[in-house]
PDB file of C-alpha atoms in Angstrom:
ATOM      1  CA  MET A   1       0.001   0.138   0.143  1.00 48.00           C
ATOM      2  CA  ASN A   2       1.191   3.454  -0.926  1.00 55.00           C
ATOM      3  CA  GLU A   3       1.133   6.318   1.000  1.00 63.00           C
ATOM      4  CA  ASN A   4      -1.768   7.326  -0.645  1.00 60.00           C
ATOM      5  CA  GLY A   5      -3.922   4.527   0.916  1.00 63.00           C
ATOM      6  CA  GLY A   6      -3.275   2.289  -2.145  1.00 65.00           C
ATOM      7  CA  LEU A   7      -4.772   4.844  -4.636  1.00 70.00           C
ATOM      8  CA  GLU A   8      -2.863   6.177  -7.368  1.00 79.00           C
ATOM      9  CA  VAL A   9      -1.700   9.914  -7.081  1.00 84.00           C
ATOM     10  CA  THR A  10      -3.593  11.760  -9.954  1.00 86.00           C
ATOM     11  CA  PRO A  11      -0.666  13.376 -11.924  1.00 90.00           C
ATOM     12  CA  ASP A  12      -0.856  17.587 -12.144  1.00 92.00           C
ATOM     13  CA  ILE A  13      -2.221  17.628 -15.780  1.00 92.00           C
ATOM     14  CA  ASP A  14      -3.102  20.827 -16.015  1.00 90.00           C
ATOM     15  CA  ALA A  15       0.684  21.423 -15.902  1.00 95.00           C
ATOM     16  CA  ASN A  16       1.368  18.913 -18.585  1.00 96.00           C
ATOM     17  CA  ARG A  17      -1.959  19.540 -20.432  1.00 94.00           C
ATOM     18  CA  GLN A  18       0.386  18.478 -23.838  1.00 97.00           C
ATOM     19  CA  ASP A  19       0.996  14.889 -22.548  1.00 96.00           C
ATOM     20  CA  TYR A  20      -2.734  14.018 -22.458  1.00 94.00           C
ATOM     21  CA  ASP A  21      -5.473  13.342 -24.645  1.00 93.00           C
ATOM     22  CA  ILE A  22      -8.009  15.720 -23.245  1.00 92.00           C
ATOM     23  CA  LEU A  23     -11.717  15.370 -24.758  1.00 92.00           C
ATOM     24  CA  GLY A  24     -14.235  17.937 -24.354  1.00 90.00           C
ATOM     25  CA  TRP A  25     -17.802  18.413 -25.500  1.00 90.00           C
ATOM     26  CA  ASP A  26     -20.074  21.539 -25.791  1.00 90.00           C
ATOM     27  CA  LEU A  27     -23.183  20.895 -24.174  1.00 87.00           C
ATOM     28  CA  GLU A  28     -26.378  22.606 -24.443  1.00 89.00           C
ATOM     29  CA  PRO A  29     -29.364  23.087 -21.928  1.00 84.00           C
ATOM     30  CA  GLY A  30     -30.454  19.826 -21.509  1.00 87.00           C
ATOM     31  CA  ASP A  31     -27.896  17.716 -22.904  1.00 90.00           C
ATOM     32  CA  ALA A  32     -26.455  15.224 -20.615  1.00 88.00           C
ATOM     33  CA  MET A  33     -23.043  13.379 -20.236  1.00 87.00           C
ATOM     34  CA  ALA A  34     -22.364   9.450 -18.767  1.00 88.00           C
ATOM     35  CA  PHE A  35     -18.984   8.199 -18.237  1.00 85.00           C
ATOM     36  CA  ASP A  36     -17.054   5.547 -16.099  1.00 84.00           C
ATOM     37  CA  TYR A  37     -16.561   7.336 -12.334  1.00 78.00           C
ATOM     38  CA  ARG A  38     -12.897   6.292 -12.943  1.00 81.00           C
ATOM     39  CA  THR A  39     -12.642   8.679 -15.740  1.00 87.00           C
ATOM     40  CA  ILE A  40     -11.080  11.678 -14.526  1.00 87.00           C
ATOM     41  CA  HIS A  41     -13.545  14.590 -15.386  1.00 86.00           C
ATOM     42  CA  GLY A  42     -14.291  18.511 -14.538  1.00 83.00           C
ATOM     43  CA  ALA A  43     -15.751  21.460 -15.993  1.00 81.00           C
ATOM     44  CA  PRO A  44     -14.629  24.930 -16.062  1.00 81.00           C
ATOM     45  CA  ALA A  45     -16.179  27.726 -13.248  1.00 87.00           C
ATOM     46  CA  ASN A  46     -19.221  29.136 -14.026  1.00 90.00           C
ATOM     47  CA  THR A  47     -18.435  32.760 -14.282  1.00 92.00           C
ATOM     48  CA  SER A  48     -21.650  34.077 -15.204  1.00 92.00           C
ATOM     49  CA  SER A  49     -23.415  36.329 -12.508  1.00 93.00           C
ATOM     50  CA  HIS A  50     -27.231  34.902 -13.539  1.00 92.00           C
ATOM     51  CA  THR A  51     -26.731  31.629 -15.392  1.00 87.00           C
ATOM     52  CA  GLN A  52     -26.849  28.316 -12.869  1.00 87.00           C
ATOM     53  CA  ARG A  53     -25.046  25.378 -13.810  1.00 81.00           C
ATOM     54  CA  ARG A  54     -26.509  22.204 -11.988  1.00 81.00           C
ATOM     55  CA  ALA A  55     -25.205  18.775 -11.794  1.00 80.00           C
ATOM     56  CA  PHE A  56     -26.836  15.280 -11.534  1.00 81.00           C
ATOM     57  CA  SER A  57     -25.134  12.448 -10.189  1.00 81.00           C
ATOM     58  CA  LEU A  58     -26.364   8.869 -10.658  1.00 82.00           C
ATOM     59  CA  ARG A  59     -24.499   5.570  -9.608  1.00 81.00           C
ATOM     60  CA  LEU A  60     -25.636   2.355 -10.894  1.00 84.00           C
ATOM     61  CA  LEU A  61     -24.596  -0.874  -9.445  1.00 84.00           C
ATOM     62  CA  GLY A  62     -24.667  -4.300  -9.629  1.00 84.00           C
ATOM     63  CA  SER A  63     -26.389  -6.722  -7.088  1.00 81.00           C
ATOM     64  CA  GLY A  64     -23.191  -8.105  -5.824  1.00 86.00           C
ATOM     65  CA  ALA A  65     -21.756  -4.266  -4.759  1.00 89.00           C
ATOM     66  CA  SER A  66     -20.626  -4.343  -1.216  1.00 90.00           C
ATOM     67  CA  PHE A  67     -19.308  -1.201   1.280  1.00 88.00           C
ATOM     68  CA  VAL A  68     -15.968  -0.405   0.712  1.00 85.00           C
ATOM     69  CA  ARG A  69     -14.263   1.823   3.440  1.00 80.00           C
ATOM     70  CA  GLN A  70     -10.998   3.192   3.109  1.00 79.00           C
ATOM     71  CA  PRO A  71      -9.406   5.603   4.888  1.00 76.00           C
ATOM     72  CA  ASN A  72      -8.278   9.014   3.674  1.00 76.00           C
ATOM     73  CA  LEU A  73     -11.014   8.482   1.371  1.00 75.00           C
ATOM     74  CA  VAL A  74     -14.357  10.789   1.400  1.00 74.00           C
ATOM     75  CA  SER A  75     -16.765   9.728  -1.329  1.00 77.00           C
ATOM     76  CA  SER A  76     -18.912  12.526  -3.264  1.00 74.00           C
ATOM     77  CA  PRO A  77     -21.670  12.918  -1.801  1.00 78.00           C
ATOM     78  CA  PRO A  78     -19.629  11.812   2.245  1.00 80.00           C
ATOM     79  CA  PHE A  79     -22.666   9.681   2.982  1.00 81.00           C
ATOM     80  CA  THR A  80     -21.893  10.392   6.671  1.00 82.00           C
ATOM     81  CA  GLU A  81     -24.819   8.658   7.933  1.00 85.00           C
ATOM     82  CA  VAL A  82     -24.179   5.315   6.271  1.00 85.00           C
ATOM     83  CA  ASN A  83     -23.053   3.285   9.199  1.00 86.00           C
ATOM     84  CA  LEU A  84     -22.383  -0.352   7.238  1.00 88.00           C
ATOM     85  CA  GLN A  85     -19.448  -2.351   7.694  1.00 90.00           C
ATOM     86  CA  HIS A  86     -16.650  -3.023   5.049  1.00 90.00           C
ATOM     87  CA  GLY A  87     -17.835  -5.683   2.620  1.00 92.00           C
ATOM     88  CA  VAL A  88     -21.170  -6.076   4.012  1.00 93.00           C
ATOM     89  CA  PRO A  89     -23.684  -5.905   0.918  1.00 91.00           C
ATOM     90  CA  LEU A  90     -24.152  -2.200  -0.527  1.00 87.00           C
ATOM     91  CA  VAL A  91     -28.218  -2.022   1.186  1.00 85.00           C
ATOM     92  CA  ALA A  92     -29.389   0.664   2.679  1.00 86.00           C
ATOM     93  CA  ALA A  93     -31.967   3.394   2.131  1.00 85.00           C
ATOM     94  CA  GLN A  94     -29.330   5.724   0.675  1.00 85.00           C
ATOM     95  CA  PHE A  95     -28.784   3.382  -2.072  1.00 85.00           C
ATOM     96  CA  PRO A  96     -31.844   2.254  -3.669  1.00 85.00           C
ATOM     97  CA  PHE A  97     -33.187  -0.684  -6.063  1.00 82.00           C
ATOM     98  CA  LEU A  98     -34.123   0.554  -9.375  1.00 81.00           C
ATOM     99  CA  LEU A  99     -35.197  -2.891 -10.527  1.00 76.00           C
ATOM    100  CA  GLY A 100     -36.748  -5.822  -9.056  1.00 67.00           C
ATOM    101  CA  HIS A 101     -36.097  -6.461  -5.594  1.00 60.00           C
ATOM    102  CA  HIS A 102     -33.741  -7.342  -2.810  1.00 57.00           C
TER     103      HIS A 102
END
C-alpha cells in the first residue's frame, strides 16, 4: 500500500496538458453526459452572474456490490449517515433499488 492509501496519485494534468488526450464537448441546456466513474473529469468554473450550472449524479451498481471503506477517502457525497461495515452488501436506504427487489 502506498502513502495515498493504495490509490494512485492523480498527475498534474493542468501543468502537462500536452501529455494527455483531453476530450471536451460543447453541451447545451438539456444535454447529458455519462461516463465511467474512474474517468478524470471536471468543468470550468461558472463565471456567470445570472446563469446557474446544475449537475445530477447517478451511480448504478450491480446486485453483488459491497460497501468499501477506505481510510483518508471521502466519497462524493460523503454519506456520513451510512453505518455499513466494510465488505457487507450495499443495502441501505441511501442506495435504493431501481429494478427488481432485494
